[in-house]
């Protein structure tokens, strides 16, 4: 039996059947796996927030090690004592503030609406940490992260992640040697919210100067680094009024 | 190889050397340049392409007699995209960490010209078993080059392999760095991959003169 595959009717039918079959397969796969994917994403956020606070399982070898997923929910509730949402001048408590999508809030702020800005307040070794989510643009796609500040506006830790930065170059923003450099830097410069710049050629590759509001850039990843600089300063702009109230 | 007839075995072995998709057919160069700055990324990409090309070739081969020739390219794209999305979703649900490593590759797999090239050139005209072997062979040939390039770029560019420092510490000046050696920053940018691939092509052709085209 020779099938005439050149007829237009056949072509249209084939396309229709193929779309239906593929659509069904993908819909089943997506809805069947969704709960598990959502749970993984929630655990990941908790891991990242804890990581920014310095709650992690890092060793001397220089790799990033999170609290394992089977313990992260419990550890998160131990360390994070309060979660708040800032809407204009109003501050309310919300135990699920950490799930707020920062991307939406930033675009709302850009359109002149009042964004709902989450802050996760954690306590570790008697110190209070204010963990703030960030969201910005790298070279290829989105970058995001968390920054943990104390009352003196000194960075206690950061976590960065990205959707599609180049492996070996921009993707190294989530490498420990890059993120560790931020710890101890102040976001203030003579009473001004200066943020932290990812700077090339600041002659400080070991990052010993903690007063310069700069960390050493990644070679070959200028645009991703600039994205980090912009992300930090954009976020601080949104949170400035709140930070002013906690600053000592 | 007793397991495969000589003809079948060649489907796997040819693309590894004399008919390599990257160095001879010059396909899949784009991803070879983009992701070979690190050895780990090269290995992950190689495995992903082995999976997608192996299965994709079988699917296309099974459908080869009913695919309307007018829309065969679109059909091929749908098959690749579906496979990649399913793999991505399953990994997100069951191996979340791995899926994050792979995220950047998903788009690159869909655009990999080797896959479309093998669908067009082989799977549309051959049975599923032979198509499967051809897919695995070509993906392996692609992977081998990716790993060679990744090895040299990570070693010379960052002084590490799979992220472990193998040449000493460049900042504390230990190991090889104590002698004044420096990492070559040029190796981590994409043009370096083109040069490494070029050297591989040169070595391969000077060893086997039959590969040199006449013109």
Short mmCIF file of C-alpha atoms in Angstrom, two decimals:
data_model
loop_
_atom_site.label_atom_id
_atom_site.label_comp_id
_atom_site.label_asym_id
_atom_site.label_seq_id
_atom_site.Cartn_x
_atom_site.Cartn_y
_atom_site.Cartn_z
CA UNK A 1 0.00 0.00 0.00
CA UNK A 2 1.57 3.23 -1.05
CA UNK A 3 0.43 6.14 1.02
CA UNK A 4 0.25 9.37 -0.93
CA UNK A 5 1.82 11.76 1.50
CA UNK A 6 1.92 14.65 -0.95
CA UNK A 7 -1.78 15.47 -0.87
CA UNK A 8 -2.72 18.71 0.83
CA UNK A 9 -5.59 17.08 2.72
CA UNK A 10 -3.21 14.48 4.13
CA UNK A 11 -0.67 17.12 5.11
CA UNK A 12 -3.26 19.17 6.97
CA UNK A 13 -4.70 16.08 8.70
CA UNK A 14 -1.25 14.88 9.68
CA UNK A 15 -0.37 18.25 11.15
CA UNK A 16 -3.64 18.39 13.09
CA UNK A 17 -3.22 14.88 14.51
CA UNK A 18 0.41 15.51 15.39
CA UNK A 19 -0.41 18.74 17.23
CA UNK A 20 -3.19 17.01 19.16
CA UNK A 21 -0.99 14.06 20.12
CA UNK A 22 1.99 16.17 21.14
CA UNK A 23 -0.24 18.65 22.97
CA UNK A 24 -1.85 15.86 24.96
CA UNK A 25 1.48 14.28 25.89
CA UNK A 26 2.94 17.58 27.03
CA UNK A 27 -0.20 18.61 28.93
CA UNK A 28 -0.22 15.31 30.82
CA UNK A 29 3.48 15.54 31.59
CA UNK A 30 3.22 19.14 32.76
CA UNK A 31 0.15 18.76 34.99
CA UNK A 32 1.31 15.41 36.41
CA UNK A 33 4.70 16.76 37.42
CA UNK A 34 3.61 20.23 38.51
CA UNK A 35 3.16 19.59 42.27
CA UNK A 36 6.62 18.08 42.54
CA UNK A 37 8.18 20.89 40.53
CA UNK A 38 6.45 23.53 42.70
CA UNK A 39 7.73 21.83 45.84
CA UNK A 40 11.27 21.73 44.49
CA UNK A 41 11.08 25.42 43.70
CA UNK A 42 9.86 26.23 47.21
CA UNK A 43 12.71 24.23 48.78
CA UNK A 44 15.17 25.96 46.51
CA UNK A 45 14.01 29.41 47.65
CA UNK A 46 14.35 28.36 51.28
CA UNK A 47 17.83 27.00 50.61
CA UNK A 48 18.87 30.21 48.86
CA UNK A 49 17.55 32.47 51.63
CA UNK A 50 19.32 30.41 54.27
CA UNK A 51 22.47 30.40 52.16
CA UNK A 52 22.49 34.21 52.00
CA UNK A 53 22.24 34.24 55.81
CA UNK A 54 25.26 31.99 56.03
CA UNK A 55 23.22 28.92 57.00
CA UNK A 56 24.69 26.28 54.72
CA UNK A 57 26.92 23.24 54.69
CA UNK A 58 29.93 24.82 53.03
CA UNK A 59 33.32 23.24 53.60
CA UNK A 60 36.79 24.59 52.87
CA UNK A 61 36.79 23.11 49.39
CA UNK A 62 35.07 26.11 47.88
CA UNK A 63 31.85 24.54 46.57
CA UNK A 64 28.36 25.83 47.35
CA UNK A 65 26.57 23.38 49.66
CA UNK A 66 22.98 24.07 50.71
CA UNK A 67 21.03 22.65 53.61
CA UNK A 68 19.70 19.37 52.09
CA UNK A 69 16.10 19.44 50.86
CA UNK A 70 14.86 16.92 53.43
CA UNK A 71 15.81 19.27 56.27
CA UNK A 72 15.40 22.67 54.65
CA UNK A 73 11.76 23.26 55.63
CA UNK A 74 12.49 22.74 59.31
CA UNK A 75 15.76 24.69 59.26
CA UNK A 76 13.98 27.55 57.50
CA UNK A 77 11.35 27.81 60.21
CA UNK A 78 14.07 27.72 62.88
CA UNK A 79 16.16 30.55 61.49
CA UNK A 80 13.58 32.82 59.87
CA UNK A 81 11.75 34.42 62.78
CA UNK A 82 9.53 36.84 60.90
CA UNK A 83 8.53 37.58 57.33
CA UNK A 84 7.08 40.92 56.40
CA UNK A 85 5.62 42.55 53.32
CA UNK A 86 6.09 46.27 52.72
CA UNK A 87 3.37 47.99 50.68
CA UNK A 88 4.07 51.67 50.49
CA UNK A 89 4.15 52.76 54.15
CA UNK A 90 2.30 49.68 55.44
CA UNK A 91 4.19 46.75 56.87
CA UNK A 92 2.34 43.50 57.46
CA UNK A 93 3.43 40.04 58.52
CA UNK A 94 3.05 37.22 56.06
CA UNK A 95 4.44 33.73 56.70
CA UNK A 96 4.66 33.11 52.97
CA UNK A 97 6.32 36.38 52.03
CA UNK A 98 9.33 34.49 50.69
CA UNK A 99 7.20 33.07 47.87
CA UNK A 100 6.42 36.52 46.46
CA UNK A 101 7.64 36.82 42.88
CA UNK A 102 10.12 39.69 42.83
CA UNK A 103 9.92 39.98 39.05
CA UNK A 104 6.25 41.03 39.26
CA UNK A 105 6.91 43.47 42.08
CA UNK A 106 9.70 45.18 40.17
CA UNK A 107 7.60 45.59 37.05
CA UNK A 108 4.75 46.96 39.20
CA UNK A 109 7.13 49.48 40.71
CA UNK A 110 8.26 50.49 37.23
CA UNK A 111 4.66 51.09 36.17
CA UNK A 112 4.16 53.40 39.13
CA UNK A 113 2.06 50.98 41.19
CA UNK A 114 2.85 50.13 44.81
CA UNK A 115 4.85 46.90 44.92
CA UNK A 116 4.56 44.28 47.70
CA UNK A 117 8.12 43.93 48.90
CA UNK A 118 9.05 40.96 51.08
CA UNK A 119 11.74 40.95 53.76
CA UNK A 120 12.71 37.77 55.57
CA UNK A 121 14.03 38.52 59.03
CA UNK A 122 16.32 35.85 60.38
CA UNK A 123 18.25 35.31 63.55
CA UNK A 124 21.57 33.52 63.79
CA UNK A 125 23.95 33.49 66.76
CA UNK A 126 22.01 36.32 68.39
CA UNK A 127 22.36 38.58 65.35
CA UNK A 128 19.46 39.81 63.24
CA UNK A 129 19.65 39.49 59.46
CA UNK A 130 17.40 41.18 56.94
CA UNK A 131 17.21 39.07 53.80
CA UNK A 132 15.99 40.92 50.70
CA UNK A 133 15.22 39.28 47.35
CA UNK A 134 16.64 40.79 44.15
CA UNK A 135 15.81 40.40 40.49
CA UNK A 136 17.54 41.79 37.41
CA UNK A 137 18.93 41.18 33.95
CA UNK A 138 22.18 39.47 33.00
CA UNK A 139 23.60 39.06 29.53
CA UNK A 140 21.20 36.44 28.14
CA UNK A 141 18.37 36.22 30.58
CA UNK A 142 17.18 36.87 34.11
CA UNK A 143 19.44 36.95 37.16
CA UNK A 144 18.20 36.99 40.73
CA UNK A 145 19.36 36.45 44.24
CA UNK A 146 19.14 37.34 47.91
CA UNK A 147 21.18 39.76 49.98
CA UNK A 148 21.40 39.54 53.78
CA UNK A 149 22.07 42.81 55.61
CA UNK A 150 22.56 43.65 59.30
CA UNK A 151 21.48 46.88 61.03
CA UNK A 152 24.76 48.56 60.06
CA UNK A 153 23.97 47.96 56.38
CA UNK A 154 26.89 45.56 56.09
CA UNK A 155 26.36 42.59 53.78
CA UNK A 156 26.34 39.33 55.75
CA UNK A 157 26.04 37.13 52.69
CA UNK A 158 24.54 36.92 49.24
CA UNK A 159 23.21 34.30 46.91
CA UNK A 160 23.02 34.79 43.15
CA UNK A 161 21.48 32.64 40.48
CA UNK A 162 20.73 33.00 36.80
CA UNK A 163 18.59 31.51 34.08
CA UNK A 164 21.02 31.25 31.21
CA UNK A 165 24.35 33.00 31.67
CA UNK A 166 27.31 31.50 29.78
CA UNK A 167 28.84 28.47 31.54
CA UNK A 168 32.39 29.23 32.68
CA UNK A 169 31.85 32.99 32.38
CA UNK A 170 28.71 34.75 33.57
CA UNK A 171 27.42 31.56 35.17
CA UNK A 172 30.19 31.92 37.76
CA UNK A 173 28.15 34.55 39.61
CA UNK A 174 26.85 31.59 41.59
CA UNK A 175 30.36 30.34 42.35
CA UNK A 176 31.49 30.67 45.93
CA UNK A 177 34.59 32.73 45.24
CA UNK A 178 32.43 35.41 43.64
CA UNK A 179 29.61 35.43 46.21
CA UNK A 180 32.00 35.29 49.19
CA UNK A 181 33.56 38.58 48.11
CA UNK A 182 30.35 40.45 48.95
CA UNK A 183 30.37 39.47 52.62
CA UNK A 184 31.58 42.33 54.80
CA UNK A 185 31.08 45.02 52.15
CA UNK A 186 28.95 47.96 53.26
CA UNK A 187 26.18 49.16 50.98
CA UNK A 188 26.61 52.68 52.40
CA UNK A 189 29.09 55.27 51.21
CA UNK A 190 29.22 58.42 53.38
CA UNK A 191 25.58 58.09 54.37
CA UNK A 192 24.42 57.41 50.83
CA UNK A 193 22.94 54.09 49.62
CA UNK A 194 25.68 53.27 47.16
CA UNK A 195 25.16 49.56 46.70
CA UNK A 196 28.02 47.35 45.62
CA UNK A 197 29.63 47.53 42.20
CA UNK A 198 31.16 44.62 40.37
CA UNK A 199 34.29 46.39 39.18
CA UNK A 200 37.02 45.52 36.73
CA UNK A 201 40.59 46.47 37.56
CA UNK A 202 39.99 47.74 41.07
CA UNK A 203 43.41 46.31 41.99
CA UNK A 204 41.86 44.31 44.78
CA UNK A 205 41.46 40.73 43.51
CA UNK A 206 41.49 39.28 47.03
CA UNK A 207 38.85 41.81 48.06
CA UNK A 208 40.62 42.98 51.18
CA UNK A 209 39.25 46.51 50.89
CA UNK A 210 35.78 46.31 52.41
CA UNK A 211 35.19 50.07 52.33
CA UNK A 212 35.28 50.60 48.57
CA UNK A 213 31.74 49.39 47.71
CA UNK A 214 33.38 47.22 45.05
CA UNK A 215 34.05 43.54 44.44
CA UNK A 216 36.36 42.09 41.81
CA UNK A 217 34.67 41.30 38.49
CA UNK A 218 34.62 37.98 36.65
CA UNK A 219 36.89 37.95 33.60
CA UNK A 220 34.90 37.68 30.39
CA UNK A 221 31.57 38.38 32.05
CA UNK A 222 31.34 42.16 32.00
CA UNK A 223 27.65 42.41 31.15
CA UNK A 224 26.59 39.84 33.74
CA UNK A 225 28.68 41.72 36.32
CA UNK A 226 27.09 45.03 35.36
CA UNK A 227 23.72 43.28 35.72
CA UNK A 228 24.60 42.37 39.31
CA UNK A 229 25.64 45.96 40.07
CA UNK A 230 22.37 47.28 38.61
CA UNK A 231 20.28 44.62 40.35
CA UNK A 232 21.67 45.53 43.79
CA UNK A 233 21.18 49.26 43.36
CA UNK A 234 17.67 48.91 41.86
CA UNK A 235 16.60 46.71 44.76
CA UNK A 236 18.06 49.02 47.38
CA UNK A 237 16.20 51.92 45.80
CA UNK A 238 12.90 50.11 46.40
CA UNK A 239 13.77 49.19 49.99
CA UNK A 240 15.46 52.46 50.96
CA UNK A 241 12.67 53.77 53.20
CA UNK A 242 12.43 50.51 55.07
CA UNK A 243 16.21 50.18 55.48
CA UNK A 244 16.26 53.70 56.91
CA UNK A 245 13.97 52.55 59.75
CA UNK A 246 16.17 49.60 60.76
CA UNK A 247 19.53 51.27 60.22
CA UNK A 248 21.60 52.01 63.28
CA UNK B 1 32.14 -6.69 17.45
CA UNK B 2 29.99 -9.77 17.60
CA UNK B 3 27.03 -7.86 18.92
CA UNK B 4 26.68 -5.76 15.77
CA UNK B 5 27.31 -6.58 12.14
CA UNK B 6 30.26 -4.75 10.61
CA UNK B 7 27.95 -2.39 8.76
CA UNK B 8 26.04 -1.55 11.93
CA UNK B 9 29.21 -1.11 13.95
CA UNK B 10 30.45 1.41 11.41
CA UNK B 11 27.33 3.50 12.04
CA UNK B 12 28.66 4.08 15.53
CA UNK B 13 32.39 4.15 14.81
CA UNK B 14 32.52 6.31 11.67
CA UNK B 15 31.20 9.49 13.28
CA UNK B 16 33.78 9.12 16.05
CA UNK B 17 36.64 9.74 13.63
CA UNK B 18 36.51 9.84 9.84
CA UNK B 19 32.99 11.18 9.58
CA UNK B 20 32.89 13.27 12.73
CA UNK B 21 29.91 15.65 12.77
CA UNK B 22 31.99 18.58 14.06
CA UNK B 23 35.38 18.21 12.44
CA UNK B 24 34.34 16.68 9.10
CA UNK B 25 30.69 17.60 8.53
CA UNK B 26 31.18 20.90 10.41
CA UNK B 27 27.78 20.73 12.09
CA UNK B 28 26.91 21.73 15.64
CA UNK B 29 29.73 24.26 15.81
CA UNK B 30 27.58 26.86 17.57
CA UNK B 31 27.06 24.84 20.74
CA UNK B 32 30.64 23.58 20.58
CA UNK B 33 31.81 27.18 20.87
CA UNK B 34 29.29 28.28 23.44
CA UNK B 35 29.53 25.74 26.22
CA UNK B 36 33.03 24.28 26.17
CA UNK B 37 34.65 26.72 28.62
CA UNK B 38 34.15 24.07 31.29
CA UNK B 39 34.59 20.31 31.10
CA UNK B 40 31.49 19.63 33.19
CA UNK B 41 29.25 21.58 30.84
CA UNK B 42 30.74 19.71 27.87
CA UNK B 43 29.96 16.33 29.43
CA UNK B 44 26.40 17.31 30.34
CA UNK B 45 25.76 18.66 26.85
CA UNK B 46 27.21 15.51 25.27
CA UNK B 47 24.92 13.29 27.36
CA UNK B 48 21.87 15.41 26.54
CA UNK B 49 22.56 15.22 22.82
CA UNK B 50 23.17 11.45 22.98
CA UNK B 51 19.75 11.05 24.56
CA UNK B 52 17.83 13.38 22.26
CA UNK B 53 19.52 12.24 19.06
CA UNK B 54 19.23 8.52 19.90
CA UNK B 55 15.51 8.66 20.71
CA UNK B 56 14.70 11.33 18.11
CA UNK B 57 16.25 9.32 15.30
CA UNK B 58 14.14 6.28 16.27
CA UNK B 59 10.92 8.32 16.43
CA UNK B 60 11.55 9.94 13.05
CA UNK B 61 12.55 6.60 11.55
CA UNK B 62 9.30 4.98 12.74
CA UNK B 63 7.30 7.83 11.25
CA UNK B 64 9.34 8.10 8.06
CA UNK B 65 6.71 6.59 5.77
CA UNK B 66 3.82 8.69 6.99
CA UNK B 67 5.48 12.11 7.36
CA UNK B 68 4.26 14.46 4.60
CA UNK B 69 7.39 15.66 2.85
CA UNK B 70 6.10 19.24 2.64
CA UNK B 71 6.13 19.72 6.40
CA UNK B 72 8.85 17.26 7.38
CA UNK B 73 11.16 19.92 8.84
CA UNK B 74 8.36 21.18 11.08
CA UNK B 75 7.60 17.62 12.15
CA UNK B 76 11.26 17.10 13.00
CA UNK B 77 11.34 20.28 15.05
CA UNK B 78 8.23 19.22 16.96
CA UNK B 79 9.77 15.84 17.77
CA UNK B 80 12.97 17.46 19.07
CA UNK B 81 11.11 20.11 21.04
CA UNK B 82 8.73 17.58 22.61
CA UNK B 83 11.59 15.30 23.69
CA UNK B 84 13.53 18.18 25.16
CA UNK B 85 10.53 19.56 27.06
CA UNK B 86 9.62 16.16 28.50
CA UNK B 87 13.21 15.54 29.61
CA UNK B 88 13.33 19.00 31.14
CA UNK B 89 10.07 18.52 33.08
CA UNK B 90 11.00 15.07 34.36
CA UNK B 91 14.39 16.33 35.54
CA UNK B 92 12.78 19.33 37.23
CA UNK B 93 10.50 16.99 39.17
CA UNK B 94 12.97 14.25 40.06
CA UNK B 95 16.48 15.66 39.71
CA UNK B 96 16.11 19.35 40.37
CA UNK B 97 19.81 20.10 40.78
CA UNK B 98 20.70 18.46 37.49
CA UNK B 99 17.87 20.27 35.71
CA UNK B 100 19.34 23.60 36.80
CA UNK B 101 22.68 22.65 35.30
CA UNK B 102 20.91 21.69 32.10
CA UNK B 103 18.64 24.72 31.86
CA UNK B 104 20.95 26.65 29.56
CA UNK B 105 21.34 23.69 27.22
CA UNK B 106 17.69 23.09 26.50
CA UNK B 107 17.51 25.84 23.91
CA UNK B 108 20.85 24.86 22.49
CA UNK B 109 19.78 21.24 21.95
CA UNK B 110 16.77 22.32 19.91
CA UNK B 111 18.95 24.45 17.66
CA UNK B 112 21.70 21.86 17.30
CA UNK B 113 22.09 21.32 13.58
CA UNK B 114 23.51 17.81 14.03
CA UNK B 115 20.12 16.58 15.21
CA UNK B 116 18.16 17.97 12.26
CA UNK B 117 21.00 16.91 10.00
CA UNK B 118 20.80 13.27 11.09
CA UNK B 119 16.99 13.25 10.92
CA UNK B 120 17.14 14.52 7.35
CA UNK B 121 20.12 12.54 6.14
CA UNK B 122 19.60 9.23 7.89
CA UNK B 123 16.46 8.60 9.92
CA UNK B 124 14.12 9.52 7.04
CA UNK B 125 15.62 6.75 4.91
CA UNK B 126 16.53 3.97 7.35
CA UNK B 127 14.94 1.60 9.84
CA UNK B 128 14.67 2.35 13.56
CA UNK B 129 17.55 0.12 14.76
CA UNK B 130 20.06 1.51 12.29
CA UNK B 131 18.79 5.02 12.93
CA UNK B 132 19.27 4.51 16.65
CA UNK B 133 22.89 3.41 16.10
CA UNK B 134 23.50 6.33 13.76
CA UNK B 135 22.06 8.75 16.32
CA UNK B 136 24.17 7.38 19.16
CA UNK B 137 27.28 7.33 16.95
CA UNK B 138 26.94 10.92 15.78
CA UNK B 139 26.11 12.17 19.26
CA UNK B 140 29.20 10.37 20.59
CA UNK B 141 31.34 11.89 17.85
CA UNK B 142 29.98 15.30 18.80
CA UNK B 143 30.53 14.59 22.50
CA UNK B 144 34.13 13.46 22.03
CA UNK B 145 35.09 16.73 20.37
CA UNK B 146 33.18 18.73 22.98
CA UNK B 147 35.05 16.96 25.78
CA UNK B 148 38.46 17.41 24.10
CA UNK B 149 37.81 21.12 23.57
CA UNK B 150 36.38 21.52 27.09
CA UNK B 151 39.42 19.76 28.57
CA UNK B 152 41.94 22.11 26.95
CA UNK B 153 39.90 25.26 27.49
CA UNK B 154 39.28 24.63 31.17
CA UNK B 155 42.85 23.44 31.82
CA UNK B 156 44.61 26.29 30.02
CA UNK B 157 42.01 28.98 30.75
CA UNK B 158 41.17 28.36 34.39
CA UNK B 159 43.80 25.81 35.50
CA UNK B 160 41.05 23.48 36.69
CA UNK B 161 39.35 20.26 35.51
CA UNK B 162 35.72 19.64 36.54
CA UNK B 163 36.25 22.67 38.81
CA UNK B 164 39.14 21.11 40.75
CA UNK B 165 42.41 23.05 40.65
CA UNK B 166 44.99 20.80 39.01
CA UNK B 167 47.79 23.26 38.36
CA UNK B 168 48.01 24.85 41.80
CA UNK B 169 46.57 28.06 43.16
CA UNK B 170 46.96 31.07 40.82
CA UNK B 171 46.50 33.64 43.60
CA UNK B 172 48.74 32.05 46.25
CA UNK B 173 51.24 31.14 43.46
CA UNK B 174 51.65 27.47 44.30
CA UNK B 175 52.23 24.48 42.02
CA UNK B 176 52.93 25.38 38.40
CA UNK B 177 52.12 29.03 39.09
CA UNK B 178 55.23 29.29 41.29
CA UNK B 179 57.30 29.06 38.10
CA UNK B 180 55.65 32.16 36.66
CA UNK B 181 52.96 30.32 34.67
CA UNK B 182 49.69 32.23 34.16
CA UNK B 183 46.23 31.12 33.12
CA UNK B 184 45.45 32.10 29.55
CA UNK B 185 42.31 34.22 29.80
CA UNK B 186 41.86 33.96 26.04
CA UNK B 187 40.99 30.28 26.39
CA UNK B 188 37.75 30.95 28.24
CA UNK B 189 36.26 33.13 25.53
CA UNK B 190 34.44 31.46 22.60
CA UNK B 191 36.98 32.23 19.82
CA UNK B 192 39.45 29.96 21.61
CA UNK B 193 37.11 27.03 20.96
CA UNK B 194 37.24 27.78 17.26
CA UNK B 195 41.04 27.61 17.37
CA UNK B 196 41.04 24.33 19.33
CA UNK B 197 38.52 22.83 16.90
CA UNK B 198 40.71 24.10 14.04
CA UNK B 199 43.77 22.38 15.50
CA UNK B 200 41.83 19.12 15.89
CA UNK B 201 40.71 19.33 12.25
CA UNK B 202 44.31 20.00 11.16
CA UNK B 203 45.74 17.08 13.16
CA UNK B 204 42.99 14.76 11.91
CA UNK B 205 43.48 15.66 8.26
CA UNK B 206 47.25 15.50 8.35
CA UNK B 207 47.04 12.00 9.80
CA UNK B 208 44.47 10.84 7.25
CA UNK B 209 45.09 12.48 3.88
CA UNK B 210 41.96 10.91 2.38
CA UNK B 211 39.93 13.46 4.34
CA UNK B 212 41.42 16.45 2.51
CA UNK B 213 38.98 17.76 -0.11
CA UNK B 214 40.33 18.60 -3.54
CA UNK B 215 39.63 22.06 -4.84
#
